[in-house]
Every structure is written in structure tokens, then in C-alpha cells.
Amino acid sequence: MNDIALTVQQTARPTGFPTPEHFRFAESPVPEPTPGTALVENLYWSVDPYHREMMDGDFELDSPLEGRTLGRVIDSRDPALPEGEIVFHRRGWRTHSVVGPEETRRLPHFDGVPLSAHLSVLGGTGLTAYVGLTRIARLREGDDLFVSGAAGGVGTATARFARLLGAGRLVGSAGTAAKAAYLKEHVGYDETFDYHSGPVADLLTKAAPDGIDVFVDNVGGDHLGAAIGALRERGRVVRVGTISQYNTPVAPPVPFNHADVVEKSLRIEGFLVRDYTDVQEELYEFAVPQLRSGRLTPDETVVDGFERIVDAFLSMLRGGNTGKMIVRAAA
Ligand code: NAP
């Protein structure tokens, strides 16, 4: 085992897009578990848009950052965390973590399913997509969907799950023409567009001339205004995230026709996936057989090497990923 541990720390609060200068890698001896804890060697890290929000205040400066991580117990002083066990925990952004059983989840092993799926379709990303469709949109068979941020982790999982749940037409928007084409070819979208190629409302009208029943919104801003215009009667907006604003110090207000919300009896509902952990088992029951049969594929961009975690995070904020952005420990 390597006897040096690395942690990532935030050194300053950014205005707008963060840069590598807002972070430092700090070396220390590998920590020792104390009674009631275990030492975990981390294997996979999730870098997420909400980390950008946390950089504005919730991440303590000059301290190891936190994030969702999978690792293997390598030294244990608690019988609930046996050595060799693969666990999920939130003390990420570091090569080694000392954790207690109350802050870890032992991960079920599913034959034929890659471990990284526990951070993508079977993890918080997949749970967000699944809850958005089943609990917030209350998807009905044949519903036509529009998904913003369609090429990201939540966006790709939303389309794949929606298809399996019997949705109708799937329209998605993404940041490049290449991503838009990929989504149609590989992810199951019927129509897609690059949101940089014109006003979103015009692009959406062209992509979904007959309207939509559900809008799953990962982006906010213009996308939200456009989708409210395109929704049919009793349409639903699932507010998942607002990534178009995370790097914008003062976001402009979103113009939309407020009367539409009344006249079309629309429902606009946001949610936080952390309030739906009770749906995790249902997600396994739904998704694992589909993964095993090949009807469901995890969409992931995997970056190798913990030393590239900051680059992976910054790249994800600028659209460098297709599917869930994941960092993997060097073999
Ligand atoms: P992701 O979509 O995999 O990655 C972020 C993507 O955002 C990038 O790939 C980029 O793709 C897009 N993006 C960046 N700037 C943008 C802009 N100005 N306008 C439009 N798109 C932009 O990340 P994710 O983890 O799946 O998260 C997606 C959204 O869900 C985020 O808003 C996140 O905060 C939210 N979320 C919410 C919950 C919850 O509990 N409510 C849970 C998980 C995630 P392009 O190349 O297409 O621009």
C-alpha cells in the first residue's frame, strides 16, 4: 500500500468559473483507523455540479473536500466494516478515508454490473432520474418528454429510464452538435439539438412541434422558459437543477408566460434526491435486471487517476463529459 495519502482542498472562493488555482493537493501519511472506524482505500470518485455550489460557502477552505466515493476497506477496527468490503461514503476527494459504519453504505454486489454503476445509473445520478420520472413527473405511458442537460449523467439516465418506462417521444438538448448526434444514435433520444445553435424556444418548437407532456430540467434559464411554452395541458416540469447559473454570479431572471401555468394547468415541482433514499431498493429492482440483460447501459465518462480529479471536475462544468463524470483510481 502507498504510505502517502492525498486530499484535495479548496484554497479560495471563485467568482464565475473555478480554475485549478482554487484547489491544492495536500500530502499526508495514510491515516490510521481508530476504534469504531475503518480505513478505506478509495477506488471511484464522483465529481458533481453541486460541488460548484458548495465552493461558494459550504466547502471549508483549506480542508479536505467531501464527495460521493466508492472504496475498499483495507484496515478495520469495527466488525460492521470488514476488510475487503466495498463501501459507499461521502468522504471523497481524497485517496484514503477513515469512516464509521454510520456514514457508509455497504454496496450490494450485482454479478455482471460494473462497480462504477453505483455512481452512475444505480447511484445518486440514477436515483435522481428515477425519482424525477416516477415520483415528480409521475410519468404515464406515451408521455412525450423534453430533457435539458440531456447528455449529462442525469440526462442520459432520464432518457434510458423513460424509454424503459414506456415514454413516448424523447427530445433532448446538449451543448454541442456532436453530443446531440450521439444522443440520437446511442442513448435513445428521438430528436435533439445543440442549445448554442439558436434561441432555445425556436429550437424546441422545431424539435417538438406538437408539444411535450413533461420537461425534466437540469439546466434552468432559457430552457425553462421555452419548455413552459411547449408544454401541453396538465404538463409537468421536473426541476432537477440549474447548472446554467452555477458559474454566473448574478443570473438574469427567467422570462416565461406566467398565464400559461394557469391556463394549461401546469405543475412545476422541484426535489432533492437526498429526500428519496427510500426509493434506492426500488431503483435496484428496476435497473439491475435491465443492466444484466443489456437493455440498459450506464453512460459514463471515466477519467483515470486521482491526480486528475480537479481537471475532471472543471471539465464537467464546461461539458467535457457525456454521461456521468467519474474518476477512477489508477490501476
Ligand atoms: P452532468 O449533466 O453530467 O454535467 C453537467 C453538464 O451540464 C455538462 O456536461 C454540460 O453539458 C452542462 N452545462 C454546463 N453549463 C451549462 C449551461 N450554461 N447551460 C446548459 N448546460 C450546461 O451533471 P449531473 O450530475 O447529471 O447533474 C445535472 C443537473 O442535475 C445539475 O443541475 C445538478 O445540479 C442537478 N442534480 C440535482 C439533483 C437533485 O437532487 N435535485 C441531484 C443530482 C443532480 P453540455 O455540454 O450539454 O452543456
Short mmCIF file of C-alpha atoms and ligand atoms in Angstrom, two decimals:
data_model
loop_
_atom_site.label_atom_id
_atom_site.label_comp_id
_atom_site.label_asym_id
_atom_site.label_seq_id
_atom_site.Cartn_x
_atom_site.Cartn_y
_atom_site.Cartn_z
CA MET A 1 0.00 0.00 0.00
CA ASN A 2 1.17 3.52 -0.80
CA ASP A 3 2.03 5.23 2.52
CA ILE A 4 1.21 8.75 1.33
CA ALA A 5 -2.40 9.92 1.23
CA LEU A 6 -3.62 12.78 -0.94
CA THR A 7 -6.51 15.11 -0.23
CA VAL A 8 -7.93 17.94 -2.34
CA GLN A 9 -8.58 21.24 -0.62
CA GLN A 10 -10.24 24.42 -1.82
CA THR A 11 -7.97 27.44 -1.38
CA ALA A 12 -10.23 30.38 -2.38
CA ARG A 13 -13.83 31.19 -3.31
CA PRO A 14 -14.33 31.59 -7.07
CA THR A 15 -16.30 34.25 -8.90
CA GLY A 16 -17.65 32.66 -12.05
CA PHE A 17 -15.89 29.52 -13.30
CA PRO A 18 -13.39 27.99 -10.87
CA THR A 19 -9.85 27.24 -12.09
CA PRO A 20 -7.12 24.83 -10.92
CA GLU A 21 -5.78 27.70 -8.77
CA HIS A 22 -8.82 27.35 -6.48
CA PHE A 23 -7.56 23.91 -5.37
CA ARG A 24 -4.50 22.26 -3.91
CA PHE A 25 -3.46 18.65 -3.44
CA ALA A 26 -2.14 18.05 0.09
CA GLU A 27 0.01 15.08 1.09
CA SER A 28 -0.11 13.40 4.49
CA PRO A 29 0.67 9.96 5.91
CA VAL A 30 -2.12 7.44 5.33
CA PRO A 31 -4.47 7.89 8.31
CA GLU A 32 -4.97 5.11 10.88
CA PRO A 33 -8.45 3.91 11.82
CA THR A 34 -9.47 4.47 15.44
CA PRO A 35 -11.76 2.03 17.32
CA GLY A 36 -15.21 2.02 15.68
CA THR A 37 -13.87 3.13 12.28
CA ALA A 38 -12.17 1.67 9.21
CA LEU A 39 -9.64 2.86 6.66
CA VAL A 40 -10.97 2.86 3.11
CA GLU A 41 -8.81 2.99 0.01
CA ASN A 42 -10.92 4.91 -2.47
CA LEU A 43 -11.46 3.50 -5.96
CA TYR A 44 -14.01 5.74 -7.69
CA TRP A 45 -14.96 9.37 -7.09
CA SER A 46 -18.00 11.30 -8.25
CA VAL A 47 -17.48 14.95 -9.22
CA ASP A 48 -20.80 16.79 -9.29
CA PRO A 49 -22.37 20.10 -10.21
CA TYR A 50 -23.41 20.59 -6.56
CA HIS A 51 -19.72 20.74 -5.63
CA ARG A 52 -19.61 24.01 -7.57
CA GLU A 53 -22.45 25.34 -5.42
CA MET A 54 -20.59 24.18 -2.30
CA MET A 55 -17.48 26.08 -3.39
CA ASP A 56 -19.41 29.32 -2.73
CA GLY A 57 -19.57 28.67 1.02
CA ASP A 58 -20.28 25.14 2.19
CA PHE A 59 -16.83 23.70 1.43
CA GLU A 60 -14.49 24.80 4.18
CA LEU A 61 -11.33 26.40 2.79
CA ASP A 62 -8.02 24.59 3.30
CA SER A 63 -9.73 21.38 4.49
CA PRO A 64 -10.27 18.10 2.63
CA LEU A 65 -13.36 18.32 0.42
CA GLU A 66 -16.28 15.91 0.65
CA GLY A 67 -17.95 13.99 -2.17
CA ARG A 68 -19.52 10.67 -3.09
CA THR A 69 -16.97 7.87 -3.32
CA LEU A 70 -16.61 4.09 -3.58
CA GLY A 71 -13.74 2.34 -1.88
CA ARG A 72 -12.46 -0.86 -0.30
CA VAL A 73 -12.00 -1.33 3.44
CA ILE A 74 -8.30 -2.11 3.93
CA ASP A 75 -7.91 -1.83 7.70
CA SER A 76 -10.82 -2.13 10.09
CA ARG A 77 -11.42 -1.53 13.77
CA ASP A 78 -15.14 -2.14 13.52
CA PRO A 79 -16.81 -5.52 12.84
CA ALA A 80 -19.53 -3.78 10.80
CA LEU A 81 -16.88 -2.82 8.23
CA PRO A 82 -14.98 -5.99 7.36
CA GLU A 83 -11.74 -5.74 5.43
CA GLY A 84 -12.24 -6.26 1.71
CA GLU A 85 -15.80 -4.87 1.77
CA ILE A 86 -16.72 -2.33 -0.93
CA VAL A 87 -18.47 0.67 0.57
CA PHE A 88 -20.06 3.94 -0.48
CA HIS A 89 -19.34 7.04 1.59
CA ARG A 90 -19.11 10.80 1.25
CA ARG A 91 -15.56 11.48 2.43
CA GLY A 92 -14.32 11.75 -1.11
CA TRP A 93 -11.79 14.00 -2.87
CA ARG A 94 -9.04 12.02 -1.08
CA THR A 95 -7.22 8.77 -1.72
CA HIS A 96 -7.90 7.33 1.74
CA SER A 97 -10.77 7.95 4.14
CA VAL A 98 -11.39 6.93 7.74
CA VAL A 99 -15.10 6.27 8.11
CA GLY A 100 -17.54 4.90 10.66
CA PRO A 101 -20.33 2.43 9.84
CA GLU A 102 -23.00 5.11 10.31
CA GLU A 103 -21.61 7.18 7.42
CA THR A 104 -21.06 4.31 4.99
CA ARG A 105 -23.28 2.03 2.97
CA ARG A 106 -22.14 -1.50 2.15
CA LEU A 107 -22.81 -1.91 -1.56
CA PRO A 108 -24.68 -4.92 -2.87
CA HIS A 109 -22.71 -6.88 -5.45
CA PHE A 110 -24.62 -7.47 -8.66
CA ASP A 111 -22.99 -10.02 -10.97
CA GLY A 112 -22.31 -8.55 -14.38
CA VAL A 113 -22.77 -4.94 -13.25
CA PRO A 114 -19.66 -2.71 -13.16
CA LEU A 115 -18.81 -1.10 -9.82
CA SER A 116 -18.85 2.38 -11.35
CA ALA A 117 -22.60 1.97 -11.98
CA HIS A 118 -23.04 2.62 -8.24
CA LEU A 119 -22.04 6.22 -9.00
CA SER A 120 -23.98 6.46 -12.28
CA VAL A 121 -27.28 4.69 -13.08
CA LEU A 122 -27.53 2.87 -9.73
CA GLY A 123 -26.20 5.77 -7.64
CA GLY A 124 -27.44 9.27 -6.83
CA THR A 125 -27.47 10.16 -10.53
CA GLY A 126 -29.75 7.28 -11.47
CA LEU A 127 -31.87 7.79 -8.38
CA THR A 128 -32.37 11.44 -9.36
CA ALA A 129 -33.51 10.42 -12.84
CA TYR A 130 -35.77 7.65 -11.49
CA VAL A 131 -37.39 9.81 -8.80
CA GLY A 132 -37.84 12.65 -11.29
CA LEU A 133 -39.77 10.38 -13.64
CA THR A 134 -41.72 8.19 -11.23
CA ARG A 135 -42.38 10.48 -8.25
CA ILE A 136 -42.30 14.03 -9.62
CA ALA A 137 -43.43 13.72 -13.27
CA ARG A 138 -45.50 10.65 -12.38
CA LEU A 139 -44.76 9.52 -15.90
CA ARG A 140 -47.59 7.95 -17.85
CA GLU A 141 -47.15 5.61 -20.77
CA GLY A 142 -46.81 7.57 -24.00
CA ASP A 143 -45.84 10.88 -22.33
CA ASP A 144 -43.61 12.98 -24.60
CA LEU A 145 -40.55 14.35 -22.79
CA PHE A 146 -38.07 17.15 -23.19
CA VAL A 147 -34.84 16.81 -21.18
CA SER A 148 -32.30 19.63 -20.78
CA GLY A 149 -28.73 18.70 -19.94
CA ALA A 150 -29.64 15.59 -21.93
CA ALA A 151 -26.06 14.35 -22.40
CA GLY A 152 -25.09 14.51 -18.73
CA GLY A 153 -25.37 11.87 -16.04
CA VAL A 154 -28.94 12.64 -15.01
CA GLY A 155 -29.97 13.49 -18.59
CA THR A 156 -28.81 10.21 -20.12
CA ALA A 157 -30.24 8.14 -17.26
CA THR A 158 -33.55 10.01 -17.61
CA ALA A 159 -33.85 9.11 -21.29
CA ARG A 160 -32.88 5.47 -20.82
CA PHE A 161 -35.25 5.00 -17.88
CA ALA A 162 -38.07 6.90 -19.62
CA ARG A 163 -37.79 4.60 -22.61
CA LEU A 164 -37.97 1.51 -20.36
CA LEU A 165 -40.94 3.03 -18.52
CA GLY A 166 -42.91 3.43 -21.75
CA ALA A 167 -42.46 7.13 -22.52
CA GLY A 168 -43.41 8.47 -25.95
CA ARG A 169 -41.15 10.84 -27.89
CA LEU A 170 -37.87 11.91 -26.24
CA VAL A 171 -36.36 15.29 -27.09
CA GLY A 172 -33.08 16.47 -25.57
CA SER A 173 -30.76 19.46 -25.64
CA ALA A 174 -26.99 19.41 -25.18
CA GLY A 175 -24.02 21.73 -25.57
CA THR A 176 -22.53 20.52 -28.85
CA ALA A 177 -23.77 19.14 -32.18
CA ALA A 178 -21.62 16.03 -31.61
CA LYS A 179 -23.34 15.33 -28.27
CA ALA A 180 -26.75 15.93 -29.84
CA ALA A 181 -25.94 13.39 -32.57
CA TYR A 182 -24.57 10.88 -30.03
CA LEU A 183 -27.78 11.06 -28.00
CA LYS A 184 -29.89 10.12 -31.00
CA GLU A 185 -27.57 7.37 -32.12
CA HIS A 186 -26.76 5.73 -28.79
CA VAL A 187 -29.00 6.89 -25.94
CA GLY A 188 -32.45 6.62 -27.45
CA TYR A 189 -33.47 10.24 -27.97
CA ASP A 190 -35.77 10.79 -30.94
CA GLU A 191 -34.77 14.41 -31.55
CA THR A 192 -32.00 16.57 -30.11
CA PHE A 193 -30.45 19.98 -30.59
CA ASP A 194 -27.37 21.96 -29.63
CA TYR A 195 -28.70 24.76 -27.43
CA HIS A 196 -25.95 27.11 -28.72
CA SER A 197 -27.33 26.96 -32.26
CA GLY A 198 -30.20 29.44 -31.76
CA PRO A 199 -32.85 30.64 -29.30
CA VAL A 200 -33.89 27.60 -27.21
CA ALA A 201 -37.61 28.34 -27.70
CA ASP A 202 -37.21 28.18 -31.52
CA LEU A 203 -35.08 25.04 -31.37
CA LEU A 204 -37.59 23.33 -29.11
CA THR A 205 -40.55 24.30 -31.31
CA LYS A 206 -38.74 22.73 -34.25
CA ALA A 207 -37.77 19.59 -32.32
CA ALA A 208 -41.19 19.12 -30.68
CA PRO A 209 -43.73 20.81 -32.98
CA ASP A 210 -46.66 19.06 -31.27
CA GLY A 211 -45.55 19.97 -27.75
CA ILE A 212 -44.45 17.96 -24.73
CA ASP A 213 -46.06 16.48 -21.63
CA VAL A 214 -43.05 16.51 -19.30
CA PHE A 215 -39.95 18.69 -19.04
CA VAL A 216 -37.06 17.31 -16.98
CA ASP A 217 -34.92 20.36 -16.33
CA ASN A 218 -31.28 20.05 -15.35
CA VAL A 219 -30.36 23.49 -16.62
CA GLY A 220 -32.87 26.27 -15.86
CA GLY A 221 -32.71 29.70 -17.57
CA ASP A 222 -33.89 29.91 -21.18
CA HIS A 223 -34.65 26.19 -21.25
CA LEU A 224 -37.28 26.57 -18.57
CA GLY A 225 -38.98 29.50 -20.29
CA ALA A 226 -39.03 27.65 -23.62
CA ALA A 227 -40.40 24.43 -22.13
CA ILE A 228 -43.26 26.19 -20.35
CA GLY A 229 -44.33 27.47 -23.76
CA ALA A 230 -44.14 23.97 -25.28
CA LEU A 231 -45.98 22.07 -22.52
CA ARG A 232 -49.42 20.68 -23.21
CA GLU A 233 -52.35 20.81 -20.83
CA ARG A 234 -51.57 19.22 -17.45
CA GLY A 235 -47.91 19.27 -18.35
CA ARG A 236 -45.30 18.79 -15.65
CA VAL A 237 -41.94 20.42 -15.07
CA VAL A 238 -39.48 18.39 -13.03
CA ARG A 239 -36.95 20.89 -11.67
CA VAL A 240 -33.77 18.90 -11.10
CA GLY A 241 -31.04 21.51 -11.29
CA THR A 242 -29.95 24.90 -12.56
CA ILE A 243 -26.46 24.34 -13.95
CA SER A 244 -26.75 27.28 -16.36
CA GLN A 245 -26.47 29.53 -13.30
CA TYR A 246 -23.89 27.88 -11.03
CA ASN A 247 -21.00 29.84 -12.56
CA THR A 248 -22.96 33.05 -13.10
CA PRO A 249 -22.61 35.40 -10.13
CA VAL A 250 -25.87 37.24 -10.94
CA ALA A 251 -28.22 35.11 -13.03
CA PRO A 252 -30.76 37.03 -15.16
CA PRO A 253 -34.43 36.33 -14.35
CA VAL A 254 -36.11 33.65 -16.48
CA PRO A 255 -38.84 35.10 -18.69
CA PHE A 256 -41.85 32.85 -19.18
CA ASN A 257 -45.56 33.28 -19.70
CA HIS A 258 -47.00 33.05 -16.18
CA ALA A 259 -50.54 32.77 -17.55
CA ASP A 260 -49.51 29.53 -19.30
CA VAL A 261 -49.04 27.88 -15.91
CA VAL A 262 -52.67 28.56 -15.04
CA GLU A 263 -54.30 28.16 -18.42
CA LYS A 264 -52.57 24.85 -19.16
CA SER A 265 -52.89 23.62 -15.54
CA LEU A 266 -49.14 23.04 -15.34
CA ARG A 267 -47.33 21.63 -12.33
CA ILE A 268 -43.76 22.79 -11.62
CA GLU A 269 -42.07 20.77 -8.90
CA GLY A 270 -38.50 20.58 -7.67
CA PHE A 271 -36.95 17.96 -5.41
CA LEU A 272 -33.73 16.89 -3.72
CA VAL A 273 -32.69 13.29 -4.24
CA ARG A 274 -31.44 13.05 -0.65
CA ASP A 275 -35.11 13.08 0.44
CA TYR A 276 -35.79 9.91 -1.58
CA THR A 277 -33.22 7.41 -0.29
CA ASP A 278 -36.15 5.06 0.45
CA VAL A 279 -36.52 4.60 -3.34
CA GLN A 280 -32.99 3.12 -3.68
CA GLU A 281 -34.12 -0.53 -3.40
CA GLU A 282 -36.85 0.05 -5.98
CA LEU A 283 -34.22 1.51 -8.33
CA TYR A 284 -32.12 -1.65 -7.95
CA GLU A 285 -35.16 -3.82 -8.67
CA PHE A 286 -35.97 -1.78 -11.76
CA ALA A 287 -32.49 -1.20 -13.18
CA VAL A 288 -30.34 -4.22 -12.28
CA PRO A 289 -32.23 -6.77 -14.45
CA GLN A 290 -32.16 -4.24 -17.32
CA LEU A 291 -28.40 -3.77 -16.91
CA ARG A 292 -27.85 -7.51 -16.87
CA SER A 293 -29.98 -8.06 -19.96
CA GLY A 294 -28.18 -5.27 -21.83
CA ARG A 295 -31.36 -3.22 -22.27
CA LEU A 296 -29.84 -0.54 -20.05
CA THR A 297 -26.31 0.82 -20.48
CA PRO A 298 -24.59 3.12 -18.00
CA ASP A 299 -23.37 6.30 -19.71
CA GLU A 300 -20.08 7.34 -18.10
CA THR A 301 -17.02 9.42 -18.84
CA VAL A 302 -14.26 7.84 -16.75
CA VAL A 303 -11.08 9.81 -16.03
CA ASP A 304 -8.16 7.74 -14.76
CA GLY A 305 -6.02 8.84 -11.83
CA PHE A 306 -6.90 10.64 -8.61
CA GLU A 307 -4.44 13.39 -9.55
CA ARG A 308 -6.85 14.34 -12.37
CA ILE A 309 -9.89 14.80 -10.12
CA VAL A 310 -9.77 18.61 -10.23
CA ASP A 311 -9.40 18.58 -14.03
CA ALA A 312 -12.34 16.17 -14.28
CA PHE A 313 -14.50 18.41 -12.11
CA LEU A 314 -13.64 21.58 -14.06
CA SER A 315 -14.14 19.76 -17.36
CA MET A 316 -17.60 18.53 -16.28
CA LEU A 317 -18.66 22.11 -15.51
CA ARG A 318 -17.83 23.03 -19.11
CA GLY A 319 -19.48 20.00 -20.68
CA GLY A 320 -16.39 17.76 -21.04
CA ASN A 321 -18.45 14.70 -20.06
CA THR A 322 -21.02 12.55 -21.80
CA GLY A 323 -22.94 10.64 -19.14
CA LYS A 324 -21.80 10.65 -15.53
CA MET A 325 -18.31 12.07 -14.89
CA ILE A 326 -16.38 9.59 -12.74
CA VAL A 327 -12.75 9.49 -11.62
CA ARG A 328 -11.11 6.07 -11.22
CA ALA A 329 -8.01 5.24 -9.19
CA ALA A 330 -5.04 4.37 -11.38
CA ALA A 331 -4.71 0.59 -11.69
P1 NAP B 1 -24.00 16.46 -15.79
O1 NAP B 1 -25.23 16.85 -16.51
O2 NAP B 1 -23.42 15.12 -16.02
O3 NAP B 1 -22.82 17.50 -16.03
C1 NAP B 1 -23.04 18.83 -16.14
C2 NAP B 1 -23.43 19.22 -17.59
O4 NAP B 1 -24.04 20.50 -17.57
C3 NAP B 1 -22.25 19.39 -18.51
O5 NAP B 1 -21.87 18.18 -19.08
C4 NAP B 1 -22.76 20.40 -19.54
O6 NAP B 1 -23.23 19.70 -20.68
C5 NAP B 1 -23.97 21.05 -18.84
N1 NAP B 1 -23.83 22.50 -18.74
C6 NAP B 1 -22.80 23.21 -18.24
N2 NAP B 1 -23.05 24.53 -18.33
C7 NAP B 1 -24.26 24.64 -18.92
C8 NAP B 1 -25.08 25.76 -19.31
N3 NAP B 1 -24.69 27.02 -19.09
N4 NAP B 1 -26.26 25.51 -19.90
C9 NAP B 1 -26.66 24.24 -20.13
N5 NAP B 1 -25.94 23.15 -19.78
C10 NAP B 1 -24.76 23.35 -19.19
O7 NAP B 1 -24.28 16.63 -14.24
P2 NAP B 1 -25.36 15.82 -13.40
O8 NAP B 1 -24.69 15.33 -12.19
O9 NAP B 1 -26.08 14.88 -14.27
O10 NAP B 1 -26.35 16.98 -12.94
C11 NAP B 1 -27.27 17.56 -13.86
C12 NAP B 1 -28.13 18.58 -13.12
O11 NAP B 1 -28.87 17.91 -12.11
C13 NAP B 1 -27.34 19.66 -12.39
O12 NAP B 1 -28.06 20.87 -12.48
C14 NAP B 1 -27.28 19.18 -10.96
O13 NAP B 1 -27.12 20.23 -10.06
C15 NAP B 1 -28.66 18.54 -10.86
N6 NAP B 1 -28.79 17.48 -9.85
C16 NAP B 1 -29.79 17.64 -8.93
C17 NAP B 1 -30.06 16.65 -8.02
C18 NAP B 1 -31.21 16.83 -7.06
O14 NAP B 1 -31.23 16.19 -6.01
N7 NAP B 1 -32.18 17.69 -7.39
C19 NAP B 1 -29.25 15.50 -7.97
C20 NAP B 1 -28.23 15.36 -8.92
C21 NAP B 1 -28.02 16.37 -9.87
P3 NAP B 1 -23.44 20.42 -22.12
O15 NAP B 1 -22.24 20.06 -22.92
O16 NAP B 1 -24.67 19.80 -22.62
O17 NAP B 1 -23.56 21.90 -21.89
#
